JSON list of C-alpha atoms in Angstrom, two decimals:
[
{"chain": "A", "resi": 741, "resn": "MET", "atom": "CA", "xyz": [-221.84, 5.49, -203.92]},
{"chain": "A", "resi": 742, "resn": "ASP", "atom": "CA", "xyz": [-224.95, 7.03, -205.43]},
{"chain": "A", "resi": 743, "resn": "GLY", "atom": "CA", "xyz": [-227.76, 4.56, -205.91]},
{"chain": "A", "resi": 744, "resn": "PHE", "atom": "CA", "xyz": [-226.36, 1.90, -203.55]},
{"chain": "A", "resi": 745, "resn": "GLN", "atom": "CA", "xyz": [-228.31, 0.61, -200.57]},
{"chain": "A", "resi": 746, "resn": "VAL", "atom": "CA", "xyz": [-227.10, -1.53, -197.69]},
{"chain": "A", "resi": 747, "resn": "VAL", "atom": "CA", "xyz": [-228.53, -5.04, -197.80]},
{"chain": "A", "resi": 748, "resn": "ARG", "atom": "CA", "xyz": [-229.65, -5.92, -194.28]},
{"chain": "A", "resi": 749, "resn": "GLY", "atom": "CA", "xyz": [-228.05, -8.97, -192.69]},
{"chain": "A", "resi": 750, "resn": "LEU", "atom": "CA", "xyz": [-231.37, -10.57, -191.82]},
{"chain": "A", "resi": 751, "resn": "TYR", "atom": "CA", "xyz": [-231.87, -11.44, -195.50]},
{"chain": "A", "resi": 752, "resn": "PHE", "atom": "CA", "xyz": [-229.04, -13.97, -195.30]},
{"chain": "A", "resi": 753, "resn": "SER", "atom": "CA", "xyz": [-229.29, -17.32, -193.55]},
{"chain": "A", "resi": 754, "resn": "ARG", "atom": "CA", "xyz": [-226.87, -17.79, -190.69]},
{"chain": "A", "resi": 755, "resn": "MET", "atom": "CA", "xyz": [-228.24, -21.12, -189.59]},
{"chain": "A", "resi": 756, "resn": "LEU", "atom": "CA", "xyz": [-224.88, -22.80, -190.18]},
{"chain": "A", "resi": 757, "resn": "GLU", "atom": "CA", "xyz": [-223.09, -20.49, -187.73]},
{"chain": "A", "resi": 758, "resn": "PRO", "atom": "CA", "xyz": [-222.78, -21.37, -184.04]},
{"chain": "A", "resi": 759, "resn": "SER", "atom": "CA", "xyz": [-225.29, -19.44, -181.94]},
{"chain": "A", "resi": 760, "resn": "LEU", "atom": "CA", "xyz": [-226.38, -19.01, -178.36]},
{"chain": "A", "resi": 761, "resn": "LYS", "atom": "CA", "xyz": [-229.84, -17.82, -177.35]},
{"chain": "A", "resi": 762, "resn": "LEU", "atom": "CA", "xyz": [-230.68, -16.54, -173.87]},
{"chain": "A", "resi": 763, "resn": "TRP", "atom": "CA", "xyz": [-234.13, -16.47, -172.28]},
{"chain": "A", "resi": 764, "resn": "ASN", "atom": "CA", "xyz": [-234.65, -15.01, -168.82]},
{"chain": "A", "resi": 765, "resn": "THR", "atom": "CA", "xyz": [-234.86, -18.61, -167.53]},
{"chain": "A", "resi": 766, "resn": "ALA", "atom": "CA", "xyz": [-232.83, -20.72, -169.99]},
{"chain": "A", "resi": 767, "resn": "ILE", "atom": "CA", "xyz": [-230.18, -20.94, -172.71]},
{"chain": "A", "resi": 768, "resn": "SER", "atom": "CA", "xyz": [-229.85, -22.92, -175.93]},
{"chain": "A", "resi": 769, "resn": "PHE", "atom": "CA", "xyz": [-227.06, -23.63, -178.36]},
{"chain": "A", "resi": 770, "resn": "ASN", "atom": "CA", "xyz": [-227.71, -24.60, -181.97]},
{"chain": "A", "resi": 771, "resn": "VAL", "atom": "CA", "xyz": [-226.28, -27.74, -183.59]},
{"chain": "A", "resi": 772, "resn": "PRO", "atom": "CA", "xyz": [-223.47, -25.85, -185.41]},
{"chain": "A", "resi": 773, "resn": "ALA", "atom": "CA", "xyz": [-222.17, -24.71, -181.99]},
{"chain": "A", "resi": 774, "resn": "TYR", "atom": "CA", "xyz": [-221.95, -28.34, -180.94]},
{"chain": "A", "resi": 775, "resn": "SER", "atom": "CA", "xyz": [-220.24, -29.26, -184.22]},
{"chain": "A", "resi": 776, "resn": "ALA", "atom": "CA", "xyz": [-217.78, -26.36, -183.96]},
{"chain": "A", "resi": 777, "resn": "LEU", "atom": "CA", "xyz": [-216.38, -27.85, -180.76]},
{"chain": "A", "resi": 778, "resn": "ASN", "atom": "CA", "xyz": [-215.93, -31.27, -182.34]},
{"chain": "A", "resi": 779, "resn": "ASN", "atom": "CA", "xyz": [-219.08, -32.80, -180.87]},
{"chain": "A", "resi": 780, "resn": "CYS", "atom": "CA", "xyz": [-217.78, -32.72, -177.31]},
{"chain": "A", "resi": 781, "resn": "GLU", "atom": "CA", "xyz": [-220.25, -33.88, -174.67]},
{"chain": "A", "resi": 782, "resn": "SER", "atom": "CA", "xyz": [-219.50, -31.30, -171.97]},
{"chain": "A", "resi": 783, "resn": "VAL", "atom": "CA", "xyz": [-218.54, -27.66, -171.83]},
{"chain": "A", "resi": 784, "resn": "GLN", "atom": "CA", "xyz": [-217.73, -25.05, -169.26]},
{"chain": "A", "resi": 785, "resn": "MET", "atom": "CA", "xyz": [-219.16, -21.54, -169.58]},
{"chain": "A", "resi": 786, "resn": "LEU", "atom": "CA", "xyz": [-217.21, -18.47, -168.58]},
{"chain": "A", "resi": 787, "resn": "VAL", "atom": "CA", "xyz": [-218.87, -15.06, -168.51]},
{"chain": "A", "resi": 788, "resn": "ASN", "atom": "CA", "xyz": [-217.40, -11.57, -168.64]},
{"chain": "A", "resi": 789, "resn": "LEU", "atom": "CA", "xyz": [-220.18, -9.40, -167.23]},
{"chain": "A", "resi": 790, "resn": "GLU", "atom": "CA", "xyz": [-218.45, -6.11, -168.04]},
{"chain": "A", "resi": 791, "resn": "GLN", "atom": "CA", "xyz": [-217.74, -6.98, -171.69]},
{"chain": "A", "resi": 792, "resn": "ARG", "atom": "CA", "xyz": [-221.05, -8.85, -172.20]},
{"chain": "A", "resi": 793, "resn": "LYS", "atom": "CA", "xyz": [-219.27, -11.94, -173.50]},
{"chain": "A", "resi": 794, "resn": "ILE", "atom": "CA", "xyz": [-219.66, -15.65, -172.87]},
{"chain": "A", "resi": 795, "resn": "LEU", "atom": "CA", "xyz": [-216.87, -18.12, -173.60]},
{"chain": "A", "resi": 796, "resn": "VAL", "atom": "CA", "xyz": [-217.68, -21.82, -174.02]},
{"chain": "A", "resi": 797, "resn": "LYS", "atom": "CA", "xyz": [-214.88, -24.36, -173.77]},
{"chain": "A", "resi": 798, "resn": "PRO", "atom": "CA", "xyz": [-214.92, -28.15, -174.07]},
{"chain": "A", "resi": 799, "resn": "VAL", "atom": "CA", "xyz": [-214.15, -30.00, -170.84]},
{"chain": "A", "resi": 800, "resn": "PRO", "atom": "CA", "xyz": [-214.36, -33.61, -169.63]},
{"chain": "A", "resi": 801, "resn": "SER", "atom": "CA", "xyz": [-217.74, -34.42, -168.07]},
{"chain": "A", "resi": 802, "resn": "LYS", "atom": "CA", "xyz": [-216.12, -35.06, -164.68]},
{"chain": "A", "resi": 803, "resn": "GLU", "atom": "CA", "xyz": [-214.68, -31.52, -164.62]},
{"chain": "A", "resi": 804, "resn": "PRO", "atom": "CA", "xyz": [-216.15, -29.25, -161.91]},
{"chain": "A", "resi": 805, "resn": "ASP", "atom": "CA", "xyz": [-218.90, -27.04, -163.37]},
{"chain": "A", "resi": 806, "resn": "ALA", "atom": "CA", "xyz": [-219.10, -29.12, -166.57]},
{"chain": "A", "resi": 807, "resn": "ILE", "atom": "CA", "xyz": [-222.37, -28.71, -168.45]},
{"chain": "A", "resi": 808, "resn": "ASN", "atom": "CA", "xyz": [-223.69, -31.61, -170.51]},
{"chain": "A", "resi": 809, "resn": "TRP", "atom": "CA", "xyz": [-224.97, -29.52, -173.38]},
{"chain": "A", "resi": 810, "resn": "ILE", "atom": "CA", "xyz": [-226.26, -32.27, -175.64]},
{"chain": "A", "resi": 811, "resn": "ARG", "atom": "CA", "xyz": [-228.65, -35.09, -174.68]},
{"chain": "A", "resi": 812, "resn": "ASP", "atom": "CA", "xyz": [-227.85, -37.60, -177.40]},
{"chain": "A", "resi": 813, "resn": "PRO", "atom": "CA", "xyz": [-224.46, -37.18, -179.14]},
{"chain": "A", "resi": 814, "resn": "ALA", "atom": "CA", "xyz": [-225.63, -39.51, -181.93]},
{"chain": "A", "resi": 815, "resn": "LYS", "atom": "CA", "xyz": [-228.56, -37.19, -182.74]},
{"chain": "A", "resi": 816, "resn": "PRO", "atom": "CA", "xyz": [-227.55, -33.64, -181.79]},
{"chain": "A", "resi": 817, "resn": "LYS", "atom": "CA", "xyz": [-230.34, -31.08, -181.74]},
{"chain": "A", "resi": 818, "resn": "THR", "atom": "CA", "xyz": [-231.00, -27.72, -180.18]},
{"chain": "A", "resi": 819, "resn": "THR", "atom": "CA", "xyz": [-231.89, -28.19, -176.53]},
{"chain": "A", "resi": 820, "resn": "LYS", "atom": "CA", "xyz": [-233.18, -25.52, -174.18]},
{"chain": "A", "resi": 821, "resn": "MET", "atom": "CA", "xyz": [-231.44, -25.78, -170.79]},
{"chain": "A", "resi": 822, "resn": "GLU", "atom": "CA", "xyz": [-233.11, -24.29, -167.75]},
{"chain": "A", "resi": 823, "resn": "CYS", "atom": "CA", "xyz": [-230.76, -22.09, -165.71]},
{"chain": "A", "resi": 824, "resn": "SER", "atom": "CA", "xyz": [-232.83, -19.21, -164.36]},
{"chain": "A", "resi": 825, "resn": "LEU", "atom": "CA", "xyz": [-230.44, -18.27, -161.54]},
{"chain": "A", "resi": 826, "resn": "PHE", "atom": "CA", "xyz": [-227.72, -17.63, -164.13]},
{"chain": "A", "resi": 827, "resn": "THR", "atom": "CA", "xyz": [-229.78, -15.97, -166.86]},
{"chain": "A", "resi": 828, "resn": "ARG", "atom": "CA", "xyz": [-231.74, -13.70, -164.52]},
{"chain": "A", "resi": 829, "resn": "GLN", "atom": "CA", "xyz": [-228.43, -12.33, -163.26]},
{"chain": "A", "resi": 830, "resn": "LEU", "atom": "CA", "xyz": [-227.37, -11.61, -166.85]},
{"chain": "A", "resi": 831, "resn": "PHE", "atom": "CA", "xyz": [-230.68, -9.95, -167.69]},
{"chain": "A", "resi": 832, "resn": "THR", "atom": "CA", "xyz": [-230.44, -7.74, -164.61]},
{"chain": "A", "resi": 833, "resn": "LYS", "atom": "CA", "xyz": [-226.77, -6.84, -165.07]},
{"chain": "A", "resi": 834, "resn": "TRP", "atom": "CA", "xyz": [-227.15, -6.16, -168.80]},
{"chain": "A", "resi": 835, "resn": "GLY", "atom": "CA", "xyz": [-230.44, -4.27, -168.42]},
{"chain": "A", "resi": 836, "resn": "TRP", "atom": "CA", "xyz": [-232.42, -6.59, -170.69]},
{"chain": "A", "resi": 837, "resn": "ASP", "atom": "CA", "xyz": [-236.19, -6.86, -171.06]},
{"chain": "A", "resi": 838, "resn": "ASP", "atom": "CA", "xyz": [-237.29, -10.32, -169.90]},
{"chain": "A", "resi": 839, "resn": "THR", "atom": "CA", "xyz": [-240.09, -10.48, -172.49]},
{"chain": "A", "resi": 840, "resn": "TYR", "atom": "CA", "xyz": [-237.46, -10.99, -175.21]},
{"chain": "A", "resi": 841, "resn": "GLN", "atom": "CA", "xyz": [-234.87, -13.62, -176.02]},
{"chain": "A", "resi": 842, "resn": "TYR", "atom": "CA", "xyz": [-231.37, -12.49, -176.99]},
{"chain": "A", "resi": 843, "resn": "ARG", "atom": "CA", "xyz": [-229.37, -14.35, -179.63]},
{"chain": "A", "resi": 844, "resn": "THR", "atom": "CA", "xyz": [-225.89, -13.92, -181.04]},
{"chain": "A", "resi": 845, "resn": "ASN", "atom": "CA", "xyz": [-223.54, -15.89, -183.24]},
{"chain": "A", "resi": 846, "resn": "GLY", "atom": "CA", "xyz": [-220.30, -17.25, -181.89]},
{"chain": "A", "resi": 847, "resn": "LYS", "atom": "CA", "xyz": [-216.75, -17.16, -183.19]},
{"chain": "A", "resi": 848, "resn": "LEU", "atom": "CA", "xyz": [-214.23, -19.94, -182.87]},
{"chain": "A", "resi": 849, "resn": "VAL", "atom": "CA", "xyz": [-211.23, -18.77, -180.87]},
{"chain": "A", "resi": 850, "resn": "LYS", "atom": "CA", "xyz": [-208.08, -20.60, -179.84]},
{"chain": "A", "resi": 851, "resn": "PHE", "atom": "CA", "xyz": [-206.38, -20.32, -176.47]},
{"chain": "A", "resi": 852, "resn": "ASP", "atom": "CA", "xyz": [-203.62, -22.64, -175.25]},
{"chain": "A", "resi": 853, "resn": "LYS", "atom": "CA", "xyz": [-204.13, -24.77, -178.36]},
{"chain": "A", "resi": 854, "resn": "LYS", "atom": "CA", "xyz": [-207.79, -25.35, -177.41]},
{"chain": "A", "resi": 855, "resn": "LEU", "atom": "CA", "xyz": [-210.77, -24.36, -179.52]},
{"chain": "A", "resi": 856, "resn": "MET", "atom": "CA", "xyz": [-213.51, -22.40, -177.79]},
{"chain": "A", "resi": 857, "resn": "LEU", "atom": "CA", "xyz": [-216.60, -20.44, -178.80]},
{"chain": "A", "resi": 858, "resn": "LEU", "atom": "CA", "xyz": [-216.88, -16.76, -177.96]},
{"chain": "A", "resi": 859, "resn": "PHE", "atom": "CA", "xyz": [-220.33, -15.17, -177.92]},
{"chain": "A", "resi": 860, "resn": "ASP", "atom": "CA", "xyz": [-220.49, -11.36, -177.84]},
{"chain": "A", "resi": 861, "resn": "PHE", "atom": "CA", "xyz": [-223.81, -9.99, -176.56]},
{"chain": "A", "resi": 862, "resn": "ASN", "atom": "CA", "xyz": [-223.05, -6.30, -177.14]},
{"chain": "A", "resi": 863, "resn": "ARG", "atom": "CA", "xyz": [-225.33, -6.23, -180.21]},
{"chain": "A", "resi": 864, "resn": "PRO", "atom": "CA", "xyz": [-227.64, -9.26, -179.95]},
{"chain": "A", "resi": 865, "resn": "GLU", "atom": "CA", "xyz": [-230.69, -10.04, -182.02]},
{"chain": "A", "resi": 866, "resn": "LEU", "atom": "CA", "xyz": [-233.95, -9.64, -180.11]},
{"chain": "A", "resi": 867, "resn": "TRP", "atom": "CA", "xyz": [-236.57, -12.36, -180.51]},
{"chain": "A", "resi": 868, "resn": "GLN", "atom": "CA", "xyz": [-240.11, -12.75, -179.29]},
{"chain": "A", "resi": 869, "resn": "GLY", "atom": "CA", "xyz": [-241.08, -16.38, -179.71]},
{"chain": "A", "resi": 870, "resn": "MET", "atom": "CA", "xyz": [-240.11, -17.37, -183.25]},
{"chain": "A", "resi": 871, "resn": "LYS", "atom": "CA", "xyz": [-240.20, -13.78, -184.52]},
{"chain": "A", "resi": 872, "resn": "LEU", "atom": "CA", "xyz": [-237.08, -11.64, -184.97]},
{"chain": "A", "resi": 873, "resn": "VAL", "atom": "CA", "xyz": [-237.92, -8.27, -183.43]},
{"chain": "A", "resi": 874, "resn": "ARG", "atom": "CA", "xyz": [-234.68, -6.40, -184.04]},
{"chain": "A", "resi": 875, "resn": "GLU", "atom": "CA", "xyz": [-231.28, -7.19, -185.44]},
{"chain": "A", "resi": 876, "resn": "ASP", "atom": "CA", "xyz": [-228.46, -4.92, -184.28]},
{"chain": "A", "resi": 877, "resn": "GLY", "atom": "CA", "xyz": [-225.70, -6.82, -186.09]}
]
């Protein structure tokens, strides 16, 4: 393997992959996350604090704890949703610095014949504003 160097992942665009970004006061999903779950209007979020994972599953809007994650289904775009009570708990539990945003890509998973998105925050990207500070992935 003489002469070979690892090409860092940040040189490759991952804009087409579903992603979730966490601020200390809000969250946002990108448009590919919305598309991955067949443009559903509402989701439910489940969190595993010990494993640092968030699962997002489509649900009817009348479902308890349903989150309307897209404002206009005809024109989906990234929307920042305020939820400081939730995100501050994550930042505290996971020991995160609240001056950064934490972003990770999601994977489609299937459970009981239902598609869901799984976001693993064990090695997130760190962002400050629009600038990538560190990529652990």
